[in-house]
XYZ file of C-alpha atoms in Angstrom:
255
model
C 0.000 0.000 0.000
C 2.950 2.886 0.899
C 4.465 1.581 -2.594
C 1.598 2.114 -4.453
C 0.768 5.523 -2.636
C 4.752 7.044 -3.135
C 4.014 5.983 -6.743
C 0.705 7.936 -6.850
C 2.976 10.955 -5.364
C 5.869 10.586 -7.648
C 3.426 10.440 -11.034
C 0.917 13.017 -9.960
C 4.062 15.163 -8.906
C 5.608 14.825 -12.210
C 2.547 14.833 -14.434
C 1.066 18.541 -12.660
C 4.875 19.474 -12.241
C 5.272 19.225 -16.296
C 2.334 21.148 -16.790
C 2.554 23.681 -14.606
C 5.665 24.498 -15.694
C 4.887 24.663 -19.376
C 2.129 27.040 -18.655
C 5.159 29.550 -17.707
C 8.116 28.084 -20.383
C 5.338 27.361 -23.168
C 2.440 29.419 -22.848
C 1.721 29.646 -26.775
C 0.881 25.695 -25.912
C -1.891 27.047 -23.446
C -3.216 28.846 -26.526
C -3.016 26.653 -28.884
C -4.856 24.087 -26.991
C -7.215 26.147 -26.139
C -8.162 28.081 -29.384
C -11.549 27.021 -30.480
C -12.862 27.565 -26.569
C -11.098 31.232 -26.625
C -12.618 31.894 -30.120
C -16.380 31.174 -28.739
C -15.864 32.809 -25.375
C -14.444 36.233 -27.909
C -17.356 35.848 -29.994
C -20.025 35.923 -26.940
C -17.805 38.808 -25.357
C -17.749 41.070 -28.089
C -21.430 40.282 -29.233
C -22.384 41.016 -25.583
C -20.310 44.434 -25.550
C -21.630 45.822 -28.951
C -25.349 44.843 -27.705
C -24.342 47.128 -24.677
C -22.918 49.782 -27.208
C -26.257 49.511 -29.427
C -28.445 50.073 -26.408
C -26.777 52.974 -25.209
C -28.138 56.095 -24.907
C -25.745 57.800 -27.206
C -26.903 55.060 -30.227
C -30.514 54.876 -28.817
C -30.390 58.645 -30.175
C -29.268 58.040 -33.094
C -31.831 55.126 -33.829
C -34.379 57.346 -33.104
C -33.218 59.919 -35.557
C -32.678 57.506 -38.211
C -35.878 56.599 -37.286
C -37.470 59.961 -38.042
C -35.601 60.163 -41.704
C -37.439 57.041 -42.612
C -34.318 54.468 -42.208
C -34.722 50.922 -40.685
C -33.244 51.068 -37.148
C -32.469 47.166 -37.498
C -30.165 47.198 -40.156
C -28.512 50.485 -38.791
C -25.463 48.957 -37.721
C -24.748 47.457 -40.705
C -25.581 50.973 -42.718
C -22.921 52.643 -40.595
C -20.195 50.257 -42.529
C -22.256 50.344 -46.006
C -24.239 52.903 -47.314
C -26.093 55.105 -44.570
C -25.059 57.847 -46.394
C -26.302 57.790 -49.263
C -29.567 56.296 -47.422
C -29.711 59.699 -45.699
C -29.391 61.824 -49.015
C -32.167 59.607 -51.006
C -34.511 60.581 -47.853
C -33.483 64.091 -47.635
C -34.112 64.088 -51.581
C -37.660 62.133 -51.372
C -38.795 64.943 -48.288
C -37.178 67.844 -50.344
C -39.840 67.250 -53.689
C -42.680 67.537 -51.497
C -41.564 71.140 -51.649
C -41.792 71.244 -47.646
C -38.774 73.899 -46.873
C -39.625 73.286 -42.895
C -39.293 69.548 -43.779
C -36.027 70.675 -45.694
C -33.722 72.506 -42.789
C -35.347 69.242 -40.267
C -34.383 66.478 -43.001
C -30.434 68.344 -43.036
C -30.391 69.168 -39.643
C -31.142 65.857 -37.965
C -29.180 63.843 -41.072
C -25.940 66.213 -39.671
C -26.927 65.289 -36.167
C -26.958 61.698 -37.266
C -23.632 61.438 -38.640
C -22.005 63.350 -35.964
C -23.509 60.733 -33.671
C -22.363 58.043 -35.658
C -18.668 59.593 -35.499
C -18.760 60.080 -31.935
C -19.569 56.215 -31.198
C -17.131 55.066 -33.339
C -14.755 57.821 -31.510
C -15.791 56.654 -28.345
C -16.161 53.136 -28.596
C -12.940 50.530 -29.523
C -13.241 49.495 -33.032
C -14.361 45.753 -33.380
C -10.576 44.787 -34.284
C -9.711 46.874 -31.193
C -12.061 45.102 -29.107
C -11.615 41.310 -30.015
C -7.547 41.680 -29.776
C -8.536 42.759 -26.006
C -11.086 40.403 -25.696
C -8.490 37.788 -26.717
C -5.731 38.626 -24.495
C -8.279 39.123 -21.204
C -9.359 35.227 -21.699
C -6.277 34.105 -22.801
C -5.141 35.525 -19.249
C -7.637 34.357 -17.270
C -7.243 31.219 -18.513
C -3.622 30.712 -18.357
C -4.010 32.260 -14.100
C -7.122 29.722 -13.564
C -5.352 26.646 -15.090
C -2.055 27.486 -13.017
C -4.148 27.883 -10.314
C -5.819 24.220 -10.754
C -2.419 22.527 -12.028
C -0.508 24.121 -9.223
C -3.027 22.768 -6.348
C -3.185 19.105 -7.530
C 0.733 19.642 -7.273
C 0.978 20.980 -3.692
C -1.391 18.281 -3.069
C 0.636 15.109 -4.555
C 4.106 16.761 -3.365
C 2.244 16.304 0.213
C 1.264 13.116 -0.067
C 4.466 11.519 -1.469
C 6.297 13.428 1.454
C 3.897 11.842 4.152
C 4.429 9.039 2.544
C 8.005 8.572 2.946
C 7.703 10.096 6.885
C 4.854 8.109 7.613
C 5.214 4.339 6.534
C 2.804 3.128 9.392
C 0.179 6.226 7.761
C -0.555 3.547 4.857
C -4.019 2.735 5.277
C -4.771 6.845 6.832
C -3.232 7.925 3.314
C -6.165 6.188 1.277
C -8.451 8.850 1.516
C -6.697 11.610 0.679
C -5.083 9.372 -2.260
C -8.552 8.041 -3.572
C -9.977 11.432 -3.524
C -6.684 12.680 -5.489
C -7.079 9.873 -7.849
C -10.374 10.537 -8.358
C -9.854 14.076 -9.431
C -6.621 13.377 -11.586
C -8.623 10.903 -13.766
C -12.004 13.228 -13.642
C -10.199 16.344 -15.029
C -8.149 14.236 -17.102
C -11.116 12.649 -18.705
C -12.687 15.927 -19.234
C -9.576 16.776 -21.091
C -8.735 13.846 -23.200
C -12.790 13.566 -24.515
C -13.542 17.380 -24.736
C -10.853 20.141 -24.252
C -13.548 22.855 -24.558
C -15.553 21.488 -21.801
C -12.421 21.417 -19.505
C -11.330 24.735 -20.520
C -15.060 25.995 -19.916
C -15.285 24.473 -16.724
C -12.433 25.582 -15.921
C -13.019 29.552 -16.893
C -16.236 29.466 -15.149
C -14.912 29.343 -12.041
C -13.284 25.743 -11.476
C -11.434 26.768 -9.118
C -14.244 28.121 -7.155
C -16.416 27.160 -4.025
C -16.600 23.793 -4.470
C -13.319 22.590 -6.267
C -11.899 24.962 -3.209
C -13.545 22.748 -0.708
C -12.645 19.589 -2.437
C -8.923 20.511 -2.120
C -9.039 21.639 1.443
C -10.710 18.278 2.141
C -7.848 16.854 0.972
C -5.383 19.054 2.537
C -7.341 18.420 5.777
C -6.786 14.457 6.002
C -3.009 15.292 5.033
C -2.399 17.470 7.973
C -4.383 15.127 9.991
C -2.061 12.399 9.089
C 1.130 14.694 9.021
C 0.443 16.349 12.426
C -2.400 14.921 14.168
C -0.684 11.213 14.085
C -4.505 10.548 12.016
C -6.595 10.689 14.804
C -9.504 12.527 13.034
C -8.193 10.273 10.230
C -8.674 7.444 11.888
C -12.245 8.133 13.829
C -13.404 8.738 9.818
C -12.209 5.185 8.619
C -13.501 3.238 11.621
C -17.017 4.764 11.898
C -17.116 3.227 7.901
C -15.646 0.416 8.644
C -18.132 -0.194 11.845
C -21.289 0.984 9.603
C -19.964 -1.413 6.522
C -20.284 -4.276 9.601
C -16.300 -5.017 9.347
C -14.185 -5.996 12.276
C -11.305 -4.773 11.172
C -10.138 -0.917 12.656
C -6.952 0.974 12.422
C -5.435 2.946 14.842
C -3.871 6.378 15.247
C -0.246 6.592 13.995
């Protein structure tokens, strides 16, 4: 049992060590494997900032202007790129025949006010290149810190038990629990990874690392210290009380 629990240590040390430390030597590998997750999460970022742009109050203006001149608010955003313009002139044309000079100066004053609108979102607001580039690099970030985060935990965690391990030979049967539930979350995220990367890296951005993965790990830590410190005695309670409710004679002691 100590064998197979130093051999736990030494892999889990080694397999988190390695990727850890290529997060830091090889990010662009973070990014690469990673790409198609980091192109959704930019698309739904930057769709969800220029639907906050489009309902400002600034644009809302300007919709309701366009509005007035007779052009589609819907396609608006796409006229700004295209051929609003001209759009504008064609109305202020169609309302100039009707001989209307009052509906003249309002048609030229509120197409002006348009356009100067227009120029002062696209002044004020990051271009769309602008914005995905930042986009990019804020997930790409975040990312990189939450995975480091997750990979450097399981570490601190396996580098623990190995150590207790090798300090506390008699600890063998105390270790299992805080080995199982290590193994357990190895092949979990590992699974995750090797049958969807996109889920893991999702997970993983939306908050992995969180209330409940937080509470997993101090779990963990908390049987290790036990054993480490406490010579297992809360350790040991645990085991028995399962033992005695699975109907087995058998018990283990404090160490």
């Amino acid at each position: 049992m100590i064998i197979i629990l130093r051999v736990m240590g030494v892999l889990g040390v080694l397999l988190f060590g390695a990727l850890f430390t290529v997060t830091f030597l090889s990010p662009a590998t973070v990014e690469e494997a990673a790409l198609e997750f980091v192109k959704d999460r930019v698309e739904v970022e930057v769709r969800e900032k220029l639907q906050s742009v489009a309902e400002s109050t600034l644009t809302g203006r300007a919709l309701r202007i366009a509005g007035d001149l007779g052009v589609e608010s819907a396609p608006l955003t796409e006229a700004l790129a295209n051929d609003l313009p001209e759009k504008i002139a064609g109305v202020i044309d169609e309302m100039c025949r009707s001989g209307c000079e009052k509906q003249k100066v309002f048609a030229q004053t509120a197409a002006l006010e348009l356009l100067d609108r227009i120029q002062a979102v696209r002044l004020t607001e990051d271009t769309v290149g602008d914005l995905v580039k930042r986009k990019y690099r804020e997930i790409v970030s975040g990312l990189k810190a939450d995975l480091r985060v997750f990979l450097g935990s399981n570490l601190a965690l396996f580098a623990i038990l190995l150590g207790v391990s090798v300090l506390k030979r008699q600890a063998a049967a105390h270790l299992c629990i805080p080995g199982l539930l290590l193994l357990v979350a190895t092949l979990i995220s590992s699974a995750i990874y090797v049958f969807g990367q996109d889920w893991f890296f999702t997970i993983l951005y939306n908050d992995y690392m969180g209330l409940g993965y937080l509470v997993y790990v101090l779990v963990i830590f908390a049987f290790l210290i036990d054993i480490a410190m406490n010579k297992a005695r809360i350790t040991a309670e645990i085991i028995n009380s399962v033992l005695e409710w699975l109907g087995s004679a058998i018990s283990v002691s404090p160490c």
